[in-house]
Amino acid sequence: PVESHLNHFIVDHINAEIVSKTIENKQDCVDWMTWTFFYRRLTKNPNYYNLQGVSGTDINDYLSELIENSVEELEQGKLISVEEDVDLQPLNLGIIASFYYLKYTNIDVFQKNLNENTKMKKLLEIIALASEFDIVQIRHGEENILKQLSTEINYKIEKPHFNEPDTKTNILLQCHFSRIPLIPDFAYDQRIILEHAIRIVQAMVDVITVSYTHLTLPTIYSVQISVVAVSLKKK
């Protein structure tokens, strides 16, 4: 049978529901969960979800712990605020994550690493670390090609790992900026990367705007990257 993977992405889903006001407190979280396919499958295949028992108490304890952990993650990341230990309110960073369909972990990375002094090289590294690029494949034999391309890009990568998605993403982004010709497989990967990069960069601009009251260098760089990516998409 098909099983639910909601528990692996529950933090992002709860954040989106808080932003949309579907969830306004912890009890709403529980009520919302009971309408999901995940809840239906809990009692049907408890071992799959690491559920210790199928009694009402077991299920309530399991859901309560899952919700508490998720809310704590969002609160620590400053995506939501928790009032009187019950009521849940969206914050700007949570709204940004929901609007751009980004994982909450990305927003945390942006917030911790972006500042008014961030330069293009660091900005590209931060973009490439976005979890959306975990899907970028490293095919057999590509490491040597990536190694060669890394010598042609403008912003050299310190300690590159040519078998990791973030290194490949960084290289292919820079190949786009410099119009470096690519083999068909890399050109395909580059199109996927650019599609994700557009909304990731736009989210970064918003994160910077929340953090700083004036237009900063990272914002300018981000807008430049976004415009270039959009221009390619339209061609």
PDB file of C-alpha atoms in Angstrom:
ATOM      1  CA  PRO A   1       0.000   0.000   0.000  1.00  0.00           C
ATOM      2  CA  VAL A   2       0.960   3.605  -0.516  1.00  0.00           C
ATOM      3  CA  GLU A   3       2.153   5.289   2.679  1.00  0.00           C
ATOM      4  CA  SER A   4       2.221   8.939   3.673  1.00  0.00           C
ATOM      5  CA  HIS A   5       5.419  10.969   3.863  1.00  0.00           C
ATOM      6  CA  LEU A   6       3.773  13.926   5.553  1.00  0.00           C
ATOM      7  CA  ASN A   7       5.715  13.322   8.756  1.00  0.00           C
ATOM      8  CA  HIS A   8       8.957  14.042   6.865  1.00  0.00           C
ATOM      9  CA  PHE A   9       7.710  17.448   5.688  1.00  0.00           C
ATOM     10  CA  ILE A  10       5.333  18.294   8.508  1.00  0.00           C
ATOM     11  CA  VAL A  11       7.174  21.449   9.623  1.00  0.00           C
ATOM     12  CA  ASP A  12       6.751  23.137   6.238  1.00  0.00           C
ATOM     13  CA  HIS A  13       3.106  22.080   5.990  1.00  0.00           C
ATOM     14  CA  ILE A  14       2.284  23.396   9.447  1.00  0.00           C
ATOM     15  CA  ASN A  15       3.997  26.683   8.635  1.00  0.00           C
ATOM     16  CA  ALA A  16       1.930  27.056   5.457  1.00  0.00           C
ATOM     17  CA  GLU A  17      -1.301  26.350   7.347  1.00  0.00           C
ATOM     18  CA  ILE A  18      -0.371  28.877  10.048  1.00  0.00           C
ATOM     19  CA  VAL A  19       0.302  31.509   7.374  1.00  0.00           C
ATOM     20  CA  SER A  20      -3.064  30.786   5.723  1.00  0.00           C
ATOM     21  CA  LYS A  21      -4.765  31.006   9.168  1.00  0.00           C
ATOM     22  CA  THR A  22      -6.112  27.472   8.850  1.00  0.00           C
ATOM     23  CA  ILE A  23      -4.107  26.745  12.000  1.00  0.00           C
ATOM     24  CA  GLU A  24      -4.155  29.367  14.762  1.00  0.00           C
ATOM     25  CA  ASN A  25      -3.257  27.260  17.787  1.00  0.00           C
ATOM     26  CA  LYS A  26      -1.890  23.853  18.728  1.00  0.00           C
ATOM     27  CA  GLN A  27      -5.318  22.272  18.960  1.00  0.00           C
ATOM     28  CA  ASP A  28      -5.966  23.363  15.386  1.00  0.00           C
ATOM     29  CA  CYS A  29      -2.809  21.440  14.476  1.00  0.00           C
ATOM     30  CA  VAL A  30      -4.236  18.271  15.945  1.00  0.00           C
ATOM     31  CA  ASP A  31      -7.598  18.804  14.232  1.00  0.00           C
ATOM     32  CA  TRP A  32      -5.900  19.474  10.903  1.00  0.00           C
ATOM     33  CA  MET A  33      -3.797  16.324  11.212  1.00  0.00           C
ATOM     34  CA  THR A  34      -6.886  14.160  11.701  1.00  0.00           C
ATOM     35  CA  TRP A  35      -8.053  15.084   8.191  1.00  0.00           C
ATOM     36  CA  THR A  36      -4.864  13.903   6.501  1.00  0.00           C
ATOM     37  CA  PHE A  37      -4.009  10.653   4.745  1.00  0.00           C
ATOM     38  CA  PHE A  38      -1.117  10.407   7.189  1.00  0.00           C
ATOM     39  CA  TYR A  39      -3.547  10.113  10.103  1.00  0.00           C
ATOM     40  CA  ARG A  40      -5.520   7.409   8.301  1.00  0.00           C
ATOM     41  CA  ARG A  41      -2.397   5.330   7.760  1.00  0.00           C
ATOM     42  CA  LEU A  42      -1.080   5.612  11.326  1.00  0.00           C
ATOM     43  CA  THR A  43      -3.274   2.858  12.706  1.00  0.00           C
ATOM     44  CA  LYS A  44      -3.071   0.754   9.539  1.00  0.00           C
ATOM     45  CA  ASN A  45       0.714   0.504   9.542  1.00  0.00           C
ATOM     46  CA  PRO A  46       1.983   1.783  12.925  1.00  0.00           C
ATOM     47  CA  ASN A  47       5.454   0.234  12.613  1.00  0.00           C
ATOM     48  CA  TYR A  48       6.143   2.237   9.458  1.00  0.00           C
ATOM     49  CA  TYR A  49       5.587   5.483  11.375  1.00  0.00           C
ATOM     50  CA  ASN A  50       7.342   4.313  14.566  1.00  0.00           C
ATOM     51  CA  LEU A  51       4.057   4.385  16.448  1.00  0.00           C
ATOM     52  CA  GLN A  52       4.340   2.336  19.657  1.00  0.00           C
ATOM     53  CA  GLY A  53       0.639   1.477  19.911  1.00  0.00           C
ATOM     54  CA  VAL A  54      -2.716   2.155  18.258  1.00  0.00           C
ATOM     55  CA  SER A  55      -4.779   3.186  21.253  1.00  0.00           C
ATOM     56  CA  GLY A  56      -6.252   6.671  21.431  1.00  0.00           C
ATOM     57  CA  THR A  57      -3.650   7.642  24.024  1.00  0.00           C
ATOM     58  CA  ASP A  58      -0.781   6.329  21.879  1.00  0.00           C
ATOM     59  CA  ILE A  59      -1.964   8.278  18.845  1.00  0.00           C
ATOM     60  CA  ASN A  60      -2.570  11.479  20.821  1.00  0.00           C
ATOM     61  CA  ASP A  61       0.884  11.287  22.400  1.00  0.00           C
ATOM     62  CA  TYR A  62       2.487  10.634  19.019  1.00  0.00           C
ATOM     63  CA  LEU A  63       0.709  13.565  17.346  1.00  0.00           C
ATOM     64  CA  SER A  64       1.349  15.886  20.284  1.00  0.00           C
ATOM     65  CA  GLU A  65       5.073  15.186  20.200  1.00  0.00           C
ATOM     66  CA  LEU A  66       5.186  15.628  16.424  1.00  0.00           C
ATOM     67  CA  ILE A  67       3.360  18.954  16.646  1.00  0.00           C
ATOM     68  CA  GLU A  68       5.401  20.228  19.595  1.00  0.00           C
ATOM     69  CA  ASN A  69       8.657  19.458  17.805  1.00  0.00           C
ATOM     70  CA  SER A  70       7.445  21.094  14.593  1.00  0.00           C
ATOM     71  CA  VAL A  71       6.240  24.228  16.367  1.00  0.00           C
ATOM     72  CA  GLU A  72       9.522  24.448  18.266  1.00  0.00           C
ATOM     73  CA  GLU A  73      11.485  24.246  14.996  1.00  0.00           C
ATOM     74  CA  LEU A  74       9.421  27.057  13.483  1.00  0.00           C
ATOM     75  CA  GLU A  75       9.673  29.212  16.587  1.00  0.00           C
ATOM     76  CA  GLN A  76      13.442  28.797  16.836  1.00  0.00           C
ATOM     77  CA  GLY A  77      13.770  29.688  13.170  1.00  0.00           C
ATOM     78  CA  LYS A  78      11.683  32.845  13.785  1.00  0.00           C
ATOM     79  CA  LEU A  79       9.078  31.768  11.245  1.00  0.00           C
ATOM     80  CA  ILE A  80       6.255  31.885  13.793  1.00  0.00           C
ATOM     81  CA  SER A  81       5.596  33.183  17.276  1.00  0.00           C
ATOM     82  CA  VAL A  82       3.984  31.163  20.058  1.00  0.00           C
ATOM     83  CA  GLU A  83       1.805  33.181  22.418  1.00  0.00           C
ATOM     84  CA  GLU A  84       0.872  31.863  25.857  1.00  0.00           C
ATOM     85  CA  ASP A  85       2.346  28.504  24.777  1.00  0.00           C
ATOM     86  CA  VAL A  86      -0.767  27.842  22.673  1.00  0.00           C
ATOM     87  CA  ASP A  87      -1.587  30.441  20.004  1.00  0.00           C
ATOM     88  CA  LEU A  88       0.456  30.417  16.789  1.00  0.00           C
ATOM     89  CA  GLN A  89       1.104  33.528  14.710  1.00  0.00           C
ATOM     90  CA  PRO A  90       3.010  33.747  11.410  1.00  0.00           C
ATOM     91  CA  LEU A  91       6.067  35.990  11.208  1.00  0.00           C
ATOM     92  CA  ASN A  92       7.581  37.583   8.123  1.00  0.00           C
ATOM     93  CA  LEU A  93      10.087  34.783   7.557  1.00  0.00           C
ATOM     94  CA  GLY A  94       7.339  32.178   7.769  1.00  0.00           C
ATOM     95  CA  ILE A  95       5.252  34.099   5.252  1.00  0.00           C
ATOM     96  CA  ILE A  96       8.233  34.266   2.891  1.00  0.00           C
ATOM     97  CA  ALA A  97       8.840  30.510   3.153  1.00  0.00           C
ATOM     98  CA  SER A  98       5.188  29.758   2.435  1.00  0.00           C
ATOM     99  CA  PHE A  99       4.844  32.261  -0.408  1.00  0.00           C
ATOM    100  CA  TYR A 100       7.876  30.924  -2.292  1.00  0.00           C
ATOM    101  CA  TYR A 101       7.256  27.261  -1.390  1.00  0.00           C
ATOM    102  CA  LEU A 102      10.646  26.966   0.290  1.00  0.00           C
ATOM    103  CA  LYS A 103      11.661  24.636   3.085  1.00  0.00           C
ATOM    104  CA  TYR A 104      11.963  26.318   6.450  1.00  0.00           C
ATOM    105  CA  THR A 105      15.588  25.202   6.722  1.00  0.00           C
ATOM    106  CA  ASN A 106      16.480  27.376   3.720  1.00  0.00           C
ATOM    107  CA  ILE A 107      15.081  30.484   5.361  1.00  0.00           C
ATOM    108  CA  ASP A 108      17.179  29.766   8.425  1.00  0.00           C
ATOM    109  CA  VAL A 109      20.313  29.452   6.261  1.00  0.00           C
ATOM    110  CA  PHE A 110      19.525  32.729   4.481  1.00  0.00           C
ATOM    111  CA  GLN A 111      18.903  34.563   7.729  1.00  0.00           C
ATOM    112  CA  LYS A 112      22.125  33.361   9.346  1.00  0.00           C
ATOM    113  CA  ASN A 113      24.426  33.903   6.361  1.00  0.00           C
ATOM    114  CA  LEU A 114      23.164  36.998   4.550  1.00  0.00           C
ATOM    115  CA  ASN A 115      24.244  40.448   5.650  1.00  0.00           C
ATOM    116  CA  GLU A 116      25.026  43.839   4.163  1.00  0.00           C
ATOM    117  CA  ASN A 117      28.592  42.776   3.376  1.00  0.00           C
ATOM    118  CA  THR A 118      27.828  39.521   1.556  1.00  0.00           C
ATOM    119  CA  LYS A 119      29.624  39.351  -1.791  1.00  0.00           C
ATOM    120  CA  MET A 120      28.667  37.499  -4.946  1.00  0.00           C
ATOM    121  CA  LYS A 121      30.926  34.501  -4.265  1.00  0.00           C
ATOM    122  CA  LYS A 122      29.331  33.854  -0.873  1.00  0.00           C
ATOM    123  CA  LEU A 123      25.876  34.543  -2.248  1.00  0.00           C
ATOM    124  CA  LEU A 124      26.287  31.825  -4.872  1.00  0.00           C
ATOM    125  CA  GLU A 125      27.427  29.392  -2.183  1.00  0.00           C
ATOM    126  CA  ILE A 126      24.335  30.156  -0.109  1.00  0.00           C
ATOM    127  CA  ILE A 127      22.014  29.709  -3.094  1.00  0.00           C
ATOM    128  CA  ALA A 128      23.630  26.379  -4.002  1.00  0.00           C
ATOM    129  CA  LEU A 129      23.087  25.084  -0.458  1.00  0.00           C
ATOM    130  CA  ALA A 130      19.293  25.387  -0.781  1.00  0.00           C
ATOM    131  CA  SER A 131      17.694  22.007  -0.154  1.00  0.00           C
ATOM    132  CA  GLU A 132      15.697  22.352  -3.386  1.00  0.00           C
ATOM    133  CA  PHE A 133      18.918  21.467  -5.208  1.00  0.00           C
ATOM    134  CA  ASP A 134      19.305  18.140  -3.427  1.00  0.00           C
ATOM    135  CA  ILE A 135      17.529  16.650  -6.464  1.00  0.00           C
ATOM    136  CA  VAL A 136      20.447  17.583  -8.753  1.00  0.00           C
ATOM    137  CA  GLN A 137      21.962  14.310  -9.931  1.00  0.00           C
ATOM    138  CA  ILE A 138      25.632  13.464 -10.088  1.00  0.00           C
ATOM    139  CA  ARG A 139      25.871  10.957 -12.928  1.00  0.00           C
ATOM    140  CA  HIS A 140      28.700   8.504 -13.421  1.00  0.00           C
ATOM    141  CA  GLY A 141      31.744  10.218 -14.861  1.00  0.00           C
ATOM    142  CA  GLU A 142      30.525  13.777 -14.320  1.00  0.00           C
ATOM    143  CA  GLU A 143      33.060  14.611 -11.614  1.00  0.00           C
ATOM    144  CA  ASN A 144      35.870  15.086 -14.135  1.00  0.00           C
ATOM    145  CA  ILE A 145      33.743  17.369 -16.330  1.00  0.00           C
ATOM    146  CA  LEU A 146      32.722  19.448 -13.313  1.00  0.00           C
ATOM    147  CA  LYS A 147      36.344  19.692 -12.254  1.00  0.00           C
ATOM    148  CA  GLN A 148      37.262  21.092 -15.672  1.00  0.00           C
ATOM    149  CA  LEU A 149      34.341  23.549 -15.637  1.00  0.00           C
ATOM    150  CA  SER A 150      35.356  24.728 -12.179  1.00  0.00           C
ATOM    151  CA  THR A 151      38.551  26.132 -13.668  1.00  0.00           C
ATOM    152  CA  GLU A 152      36.559  28.258 -16.130  1.00  0.00           C
ATOM    153  CA  ILE A 153      34.113  29.980 -13.771  1.00  0.00           C
ATOM    154  CA  ASN A 154      34.703  33.441 -12.309  1.00  0.00           C
ATOM    155  CA  TYR A 155      34.137  32.666  -8.623  1.00  0.00           C
ATOM    156  CA  LYS A 156      36.270  29.703  -7.642  1.00  0.00           C
ATOM    157  CA  ILE A 157      34.805  27.258  -5.137  1.00  0.00           C
ATOM    158  CA  GLU A 158      36.891  26.589  -2.060  1.00  0.00           C
ATOM    159  CA  LYS A 159      37.230  22.897  -1.293  1.00  0.00           C
ATOM    160  CA  PRO A 160      34.773  21.731  -3.973  1.00  0.00           C
ATOM    161  CA  HIS A 161      33.121  18.330  -3.693  1.00  0.00           C
ATOM    162  CA  PHE A 162      32.368  17.331  -7.272  1.00  0.00           C
ATOM    163  CA  ASN A 163      30.109  14.497  -6.164  1.00  0.00           C
ATOM    164  CA  GLU A 164      27.812  16.843  -4.190  1.00  0.00           C
ATOM    165  CA  PRO A 165      24.733  18.702  -5.549  1.00  0.00           C
ATOM    166  CA  ASP A 166      25.725  22.091  -4.098  1.00  0.00           C
ATOM    167  CA  THR A 167      29.056  22.142  -5.951  1.00  0.00           C
ATOM    168  CA  LYS A 168      27.412  21.136  -9.224  1.00  0.00           C
ATOM    169  CA  THR A 169      24.662  23.719  -8.732  1.00  0.00           C
ATOM    170  CA  ASN A 170      27.179  26.490  -8.103  1.00  0.00           C
ATOM    171  CA  ILE A 171      29.216  25.565 -11.169  1.00  0.00           C
ATOM    172  CA  LEU A 172      26.206  25.339 -13.500  1.00  0.00           C
ATOM    173  CA  LEU A 173      24.842  28.655 -12.267  1.00  0.00           C
ATOM    174  CA  GLN A 174      28.134  30.318 -13.031  1.00  0.00           C
ATOM    175  CA  CYS A 175      28.312  28.577 -16.413  1.00  0.00           C
ATOM    176  CA  HIS A 176      24.998  30.230 -17.208  1.00  0.00           C
ATOM    177  CA  PHE A 177      26.267  33.667 -16.224  1.00  0.00           C
ATOM    178  CA  SER A 178      29.385  33.249 -18.357  1.00  0.00           C
ATOM    179  CA  ARG A 179      27.544  31.478 -21.197  1.00  0.00           C
ATOM    180  CA  ILE A 180      29.888  28.490 -21.029  1.00  0.00           C
ATOM    181  CA  PRO A 181      28.716  25.714 -23.415  1.00  0.00           C
ATOM    182  CA  LEU A 182      27.523  22.540 -21.717  1.00  0.00           C
ATOM    183  CA  ILE A 183      26.910  18.938 -22.654  1.00  0.00           C
ATOM    184  CA  PRO A 184      23.185  18.039 -23.063  1.00  0.00           C
ATOM    185  CA  ASP A 185      22.837  16.442 -19.608  1.00  0.00           C
ATOM    186  CA  PHE A 186      24.332  19.509 -17.925  1.00  0.00           C
ATOM    187  CA  ALA A 187      22.162  21.847 -20.003  1.00  0.00           C
ATOM    188  CA  TYR A 188      19.104  19.927 -18.789  1.00  0.00           C
ATOM    189  CA  ASP A 189      20.269  20.141 -15.173  1.00  0.00           C
ATOM    190  CA  GLN A 190      20.997  23.846 -15.598  1.00  0.00           C
ATOM    191  CA  ARG A 191      17.418  24.569 -16.734  1.00  0.00           C
ATOM    192  CA  ILE A 192      16.060  22.838 -13.626  1.00  0.00           C
ATOM    193  CA  ILE A 193      18.483  24.746 -11.394  1.00  0.00           C
ATOM    194  CA  LEU A 194      17.501  28.091 -12.914  1.00  0.00           C
ATOM    195  CA  GLU A 195      13.793  27.381 -12.474  1.00  0.00           C
ATOM    196  CA  HIS A 196      14.334  26.846  -8.754  1.00  0.00           C
ATOM    197  CA  ALA A 197      16.882  29.658  -8.494  1.00  0.00           C
ATOM    198  CA  ILE A 198      14.355  32.300  -9.559  1.00  0.00           C
ATOM    199  CA  ARG A 199      12.094  31.870  -6.538  1.00  0.00           C
ATOM    200  CA  ILE A 200      15.002  31.129  -4.190  1.00  0.00           C
ATOM    201  CA  VAL A 201      16.677  34.412  -5.117  1.00  0.00           C
ATOM    202  CA  GLN A 202      13.402  36.312  -4.816  1.00  0.00           C
ATOM    203  CA  ALA A 203      12.958  34.831  -1.341  1.00  0.00           C
ATOM    204  CA  MET A 204      16.496  35.884  -0.426  1.00  0.00           C
ATOM    205  CA  VAL A 205      15.689  39.452  -1.455  1.00  0.00           C
ATOM    206  CA  ASP A 206      12.668  39.413   0.846  1.00  0.00           C
ATOM    207  CA  VAL A 207      14.691  37.940   3.721  1.00  0.00           C
ATOM    208  CA  ILE A 208      17.256  40.702   3.297  1.00  0.00           C
ATOM    209  CA  THR A 209      14.494  43.319   3.188  1.00  0.00           C
ATOM    210  CA  VAL A 210      13.102  42.010   6.477  1.00  0.00           C
ATOM    211  CA  SER A 211      16.553  42.071   8.070  1.00  0.00           C
ATOM    212  CA  TYR A 212      17.761  45.441   6.775  1.00  0.00           C
ATOM    213  CA  THR A 213      15.977  48.728   6.262  1.00  0.00           C
ATOM    214  CA  HIS A 214      17.957  49.841   3.203  1.00  0.00           C
ATOM    215  CA  LEU A 215      18.865  48.272  -0.119  1.00  0.00           C
ATOM    216  CA  THR A 216      22.070  46.336   0.436  1.00  0.00           C
ATOM    217  CA  LEU A 217      24.669  44.888  -1.894  1.00  0.00           C
ATOM    218  CA  PRO A 218      23.312  41.328  -1.533  1.00  0.00           C
ATOM    219  CA  THR A 219      19.909  42.582  -2.652  1.00  0.00           C
ATOM    220  CA  ILE A 220      21.400  44.166  -5.749  1.00  0.00           C
ATOM    221  CA  TYR A 221      23.335  41.014  -6.564  1.00  0.00           C
ATOM    222  CA  SER A 222      20.259  38.859  -5.968  1.00  0.00           C
ATOM    223  CA  VAL A 223      18.118  40.970  -8.274  1.00  0.00           C
ATOM    224  CA  GLN A 224      20.793  40.740 -10.967  1.00  0.00           C
ATOM    225  CA  ILE A 225      20.878  36.953 -10.704  1.00  0.00           C
ATOM    226  CA  SER A 226      17.090  36.757 -10.800  1.00  0.00           C
ATOM    227  CA  VAL A 227      16.823  38.964 -13.876  1.00  0.00           C
ATOM    228  CA  VAL A 228      19.444  36.956 -15.739  1.00  0.00           C
ATOM    229  CA  ALA A 229      17.707  33.680 -14.848  1.00  0.00           C
ATOM    230  CA  VAL A 230      14.315  35.006 -15.895  1.00  0.00           C
ATOM    231  CA  SER A 231      15.704  36.272 -19.201  1.00  0.00           C
ATOM    232  CA  LEU A 232      16.951  32.785 -20.037  1.00  0.00           C
ATOM    233  CA  LYS A 233      13.615  31.222 -19.102  1.00  0.00           C
ATOM    234  CA  LYS A 234      11.780  33.523 -21.526  1.00  0.00           C
ATOM    235  CA  LYS A 235      14.021  32.595 -24.474  1.00  0.00           C
TER     236      LYS A 235
END
